Short mmCIF file of N, CA and C in Angstrom, two decimals:
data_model
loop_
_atom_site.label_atom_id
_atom_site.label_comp_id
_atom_site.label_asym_id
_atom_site.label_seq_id
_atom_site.Cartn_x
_atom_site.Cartn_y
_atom_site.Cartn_z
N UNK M 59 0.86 -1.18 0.00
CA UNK M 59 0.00 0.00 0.00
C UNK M 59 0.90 1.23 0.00
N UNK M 60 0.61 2.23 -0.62
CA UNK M 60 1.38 3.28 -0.71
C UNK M 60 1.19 4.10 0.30
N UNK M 61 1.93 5.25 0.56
CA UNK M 61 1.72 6.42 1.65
C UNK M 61 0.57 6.67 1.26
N UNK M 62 0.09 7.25 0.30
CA UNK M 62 -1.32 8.02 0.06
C UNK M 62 -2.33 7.05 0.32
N UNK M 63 -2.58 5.74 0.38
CA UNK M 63 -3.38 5.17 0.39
C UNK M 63 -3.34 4.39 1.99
N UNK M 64 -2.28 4.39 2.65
CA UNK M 64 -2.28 4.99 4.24
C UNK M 64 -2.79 6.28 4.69
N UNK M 65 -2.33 7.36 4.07
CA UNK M 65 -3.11 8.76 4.22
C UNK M 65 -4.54 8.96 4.40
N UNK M 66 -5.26 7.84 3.20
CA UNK M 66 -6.74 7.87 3.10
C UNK M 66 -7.26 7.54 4.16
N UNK M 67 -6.90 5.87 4.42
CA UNK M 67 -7.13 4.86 5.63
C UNK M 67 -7.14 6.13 6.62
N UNK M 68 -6.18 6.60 7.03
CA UNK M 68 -5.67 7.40 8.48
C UNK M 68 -7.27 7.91 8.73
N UNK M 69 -6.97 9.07 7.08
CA UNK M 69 -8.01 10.54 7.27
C UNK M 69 -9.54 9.57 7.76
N UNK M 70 -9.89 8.97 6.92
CA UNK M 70 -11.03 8.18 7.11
C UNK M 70 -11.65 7.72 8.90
N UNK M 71 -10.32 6.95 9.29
CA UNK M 71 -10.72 6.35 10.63
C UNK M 71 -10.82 7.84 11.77
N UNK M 72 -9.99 9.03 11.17
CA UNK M 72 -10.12 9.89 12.07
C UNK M 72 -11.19 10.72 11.98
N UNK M 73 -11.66 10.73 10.66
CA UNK M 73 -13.03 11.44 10.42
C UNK M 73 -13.97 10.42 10.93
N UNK M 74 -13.96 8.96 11.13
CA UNK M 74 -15.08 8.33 12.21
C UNK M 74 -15.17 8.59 13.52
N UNK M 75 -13.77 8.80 14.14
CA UNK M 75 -13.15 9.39 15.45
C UNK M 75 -14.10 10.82 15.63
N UNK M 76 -14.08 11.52 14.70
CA UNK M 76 -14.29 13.10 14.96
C UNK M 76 -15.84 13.10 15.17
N UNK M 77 -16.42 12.08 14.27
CA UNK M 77 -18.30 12.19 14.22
C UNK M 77 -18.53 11.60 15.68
N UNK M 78 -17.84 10.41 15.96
CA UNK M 78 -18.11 9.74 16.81
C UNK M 78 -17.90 10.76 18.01
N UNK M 79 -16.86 11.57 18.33
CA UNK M 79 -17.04 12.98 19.42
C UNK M 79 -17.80 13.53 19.63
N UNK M 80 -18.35 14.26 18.33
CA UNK M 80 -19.19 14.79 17.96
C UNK M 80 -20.55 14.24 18.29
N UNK M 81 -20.59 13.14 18.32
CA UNK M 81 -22.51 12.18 19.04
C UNK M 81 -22.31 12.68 20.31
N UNK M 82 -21.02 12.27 20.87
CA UNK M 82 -20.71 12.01 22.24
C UNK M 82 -21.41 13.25 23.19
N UNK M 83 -20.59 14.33 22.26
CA UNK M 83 -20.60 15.94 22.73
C UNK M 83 -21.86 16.33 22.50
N UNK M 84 -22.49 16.33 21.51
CA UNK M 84 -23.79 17.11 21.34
C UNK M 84 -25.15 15.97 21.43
N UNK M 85 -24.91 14.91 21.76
CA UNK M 85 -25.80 13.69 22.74
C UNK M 85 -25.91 12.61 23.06
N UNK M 86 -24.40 12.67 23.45
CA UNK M 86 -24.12 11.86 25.26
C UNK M 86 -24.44 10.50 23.79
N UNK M 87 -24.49 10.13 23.04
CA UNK M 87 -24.63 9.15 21.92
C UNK M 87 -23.10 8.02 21.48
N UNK M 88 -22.32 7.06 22.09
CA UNK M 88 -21.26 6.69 21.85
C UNK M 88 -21.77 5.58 20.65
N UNK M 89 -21.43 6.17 18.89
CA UNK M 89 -22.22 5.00 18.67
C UNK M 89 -21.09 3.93 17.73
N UNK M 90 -20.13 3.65 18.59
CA UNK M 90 -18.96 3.08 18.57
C UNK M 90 -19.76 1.93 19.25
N UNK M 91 -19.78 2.25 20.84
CA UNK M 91 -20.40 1.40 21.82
C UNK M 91 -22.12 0.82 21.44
N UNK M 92 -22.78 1.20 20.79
CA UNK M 92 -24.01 1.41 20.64
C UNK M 92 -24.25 0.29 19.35
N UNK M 93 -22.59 0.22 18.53
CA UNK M 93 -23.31 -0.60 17.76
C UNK M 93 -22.34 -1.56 17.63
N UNK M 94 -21.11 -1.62 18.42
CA UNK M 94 -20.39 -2.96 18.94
C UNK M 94 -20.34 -3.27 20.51
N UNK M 95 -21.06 -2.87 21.12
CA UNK M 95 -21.51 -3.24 22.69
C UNK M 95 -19.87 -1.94 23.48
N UNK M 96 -20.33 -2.10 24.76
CA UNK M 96 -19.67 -1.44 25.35
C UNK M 96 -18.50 -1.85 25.95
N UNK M 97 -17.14 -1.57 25.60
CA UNK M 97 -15.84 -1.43 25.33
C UNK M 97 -15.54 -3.24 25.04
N UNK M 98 -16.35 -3.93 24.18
CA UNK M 98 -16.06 -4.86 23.52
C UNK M 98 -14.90 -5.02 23.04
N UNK M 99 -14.14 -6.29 22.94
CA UNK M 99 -13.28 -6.45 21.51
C UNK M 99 -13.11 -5.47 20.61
N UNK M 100 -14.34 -5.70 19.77
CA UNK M 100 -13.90 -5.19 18.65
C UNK M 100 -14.29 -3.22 18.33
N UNK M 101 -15.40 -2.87 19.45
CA UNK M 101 -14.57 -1.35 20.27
C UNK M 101 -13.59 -1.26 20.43
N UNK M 102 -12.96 -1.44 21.00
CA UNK M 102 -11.70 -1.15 21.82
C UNK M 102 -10.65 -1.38 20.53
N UNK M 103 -11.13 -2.64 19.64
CA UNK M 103 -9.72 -2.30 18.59
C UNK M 103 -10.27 -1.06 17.85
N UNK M 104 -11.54 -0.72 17.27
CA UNK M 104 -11.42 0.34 16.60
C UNK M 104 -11.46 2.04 17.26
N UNK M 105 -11.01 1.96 18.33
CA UNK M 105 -10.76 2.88 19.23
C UNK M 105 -8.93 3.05 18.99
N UNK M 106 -8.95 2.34 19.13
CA UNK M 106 -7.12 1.72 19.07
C UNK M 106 -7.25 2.67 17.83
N UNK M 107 -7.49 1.52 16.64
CA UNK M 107 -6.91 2.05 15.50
C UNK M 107 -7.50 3.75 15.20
N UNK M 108 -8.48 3.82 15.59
CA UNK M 108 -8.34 5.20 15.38
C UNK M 108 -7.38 6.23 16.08
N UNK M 109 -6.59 6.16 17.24
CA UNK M 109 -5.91 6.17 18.14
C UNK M 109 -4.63 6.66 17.27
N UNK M 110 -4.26 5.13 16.64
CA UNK M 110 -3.12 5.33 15.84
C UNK M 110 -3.48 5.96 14.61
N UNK M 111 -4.38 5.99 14.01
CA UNK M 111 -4.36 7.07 12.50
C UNK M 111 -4.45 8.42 12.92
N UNK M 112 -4.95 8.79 14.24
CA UNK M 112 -4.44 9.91 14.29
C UNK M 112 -2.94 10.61 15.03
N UNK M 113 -2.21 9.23 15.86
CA UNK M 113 -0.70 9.60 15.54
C UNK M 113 -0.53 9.56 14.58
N UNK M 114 -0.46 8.71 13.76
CA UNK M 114 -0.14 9.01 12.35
C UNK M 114 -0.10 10.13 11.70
N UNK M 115 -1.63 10.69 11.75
CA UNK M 115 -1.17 12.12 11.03
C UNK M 115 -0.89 13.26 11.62
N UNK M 116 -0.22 13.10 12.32
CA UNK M 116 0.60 14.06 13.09
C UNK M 116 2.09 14.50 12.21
N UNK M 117 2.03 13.11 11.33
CA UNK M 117 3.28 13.60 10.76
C UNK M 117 2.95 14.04 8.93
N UNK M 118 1.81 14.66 9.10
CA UNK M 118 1.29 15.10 8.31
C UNK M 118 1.73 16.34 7.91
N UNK M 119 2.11 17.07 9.37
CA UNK M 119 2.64 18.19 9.67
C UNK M 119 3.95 18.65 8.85
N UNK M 120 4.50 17.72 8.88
CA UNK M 120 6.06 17.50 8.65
C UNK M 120 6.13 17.41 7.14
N UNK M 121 4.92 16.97 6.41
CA UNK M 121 4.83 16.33 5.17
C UNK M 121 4.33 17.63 4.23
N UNK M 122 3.38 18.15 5.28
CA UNK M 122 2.45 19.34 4.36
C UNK M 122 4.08 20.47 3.77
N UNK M 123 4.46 20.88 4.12
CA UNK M 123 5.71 21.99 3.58
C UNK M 123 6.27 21.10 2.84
N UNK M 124 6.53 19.77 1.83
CA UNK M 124 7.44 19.28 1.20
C UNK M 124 6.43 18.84 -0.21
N UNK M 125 5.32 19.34 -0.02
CA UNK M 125 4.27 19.38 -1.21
C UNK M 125 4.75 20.73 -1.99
N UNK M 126 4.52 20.64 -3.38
CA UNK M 126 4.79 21.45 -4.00
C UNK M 126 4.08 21.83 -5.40
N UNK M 127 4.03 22.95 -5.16
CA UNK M 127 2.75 23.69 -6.54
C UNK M 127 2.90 22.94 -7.94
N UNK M 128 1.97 22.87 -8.34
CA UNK M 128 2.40 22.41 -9.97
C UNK M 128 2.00 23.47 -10.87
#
């Protein structure tokens, strides 16, 4: 798999991360927990992995200034 297609994966699991806050915050709604039981298996891994796609793009940071205009 290429970087960019790690990039996608990342952005993706962190944009589930961000909605999933977003229930949390505006009504108390975890629907992580709601629709794989509460801190289950397979919660808890996709907690994880979202966890890590957003270390991940942390080094996004580092990446964005080495893009260049066409």
């Amino acid at each position: 798999m290429s970087t960019k297609g790690i990039d996608y994966v990342a952005l993706t699991l962190v944009i589930i991360g961000a909605i999933n806050w977003g229930l949390i915050g505006f009504f108390k709604l975890d629907l992580v927990a709601f629709i794989f039981g509460d801190m289950s298996w397979i919660s808890r891994v996709i907690y994880a992995l979202v966890g890590i796609a957003g270390l991940y793009l942390i080094s996004m940071f580092g990446r964005i200034g080495n893009f260049k205009e066409e």
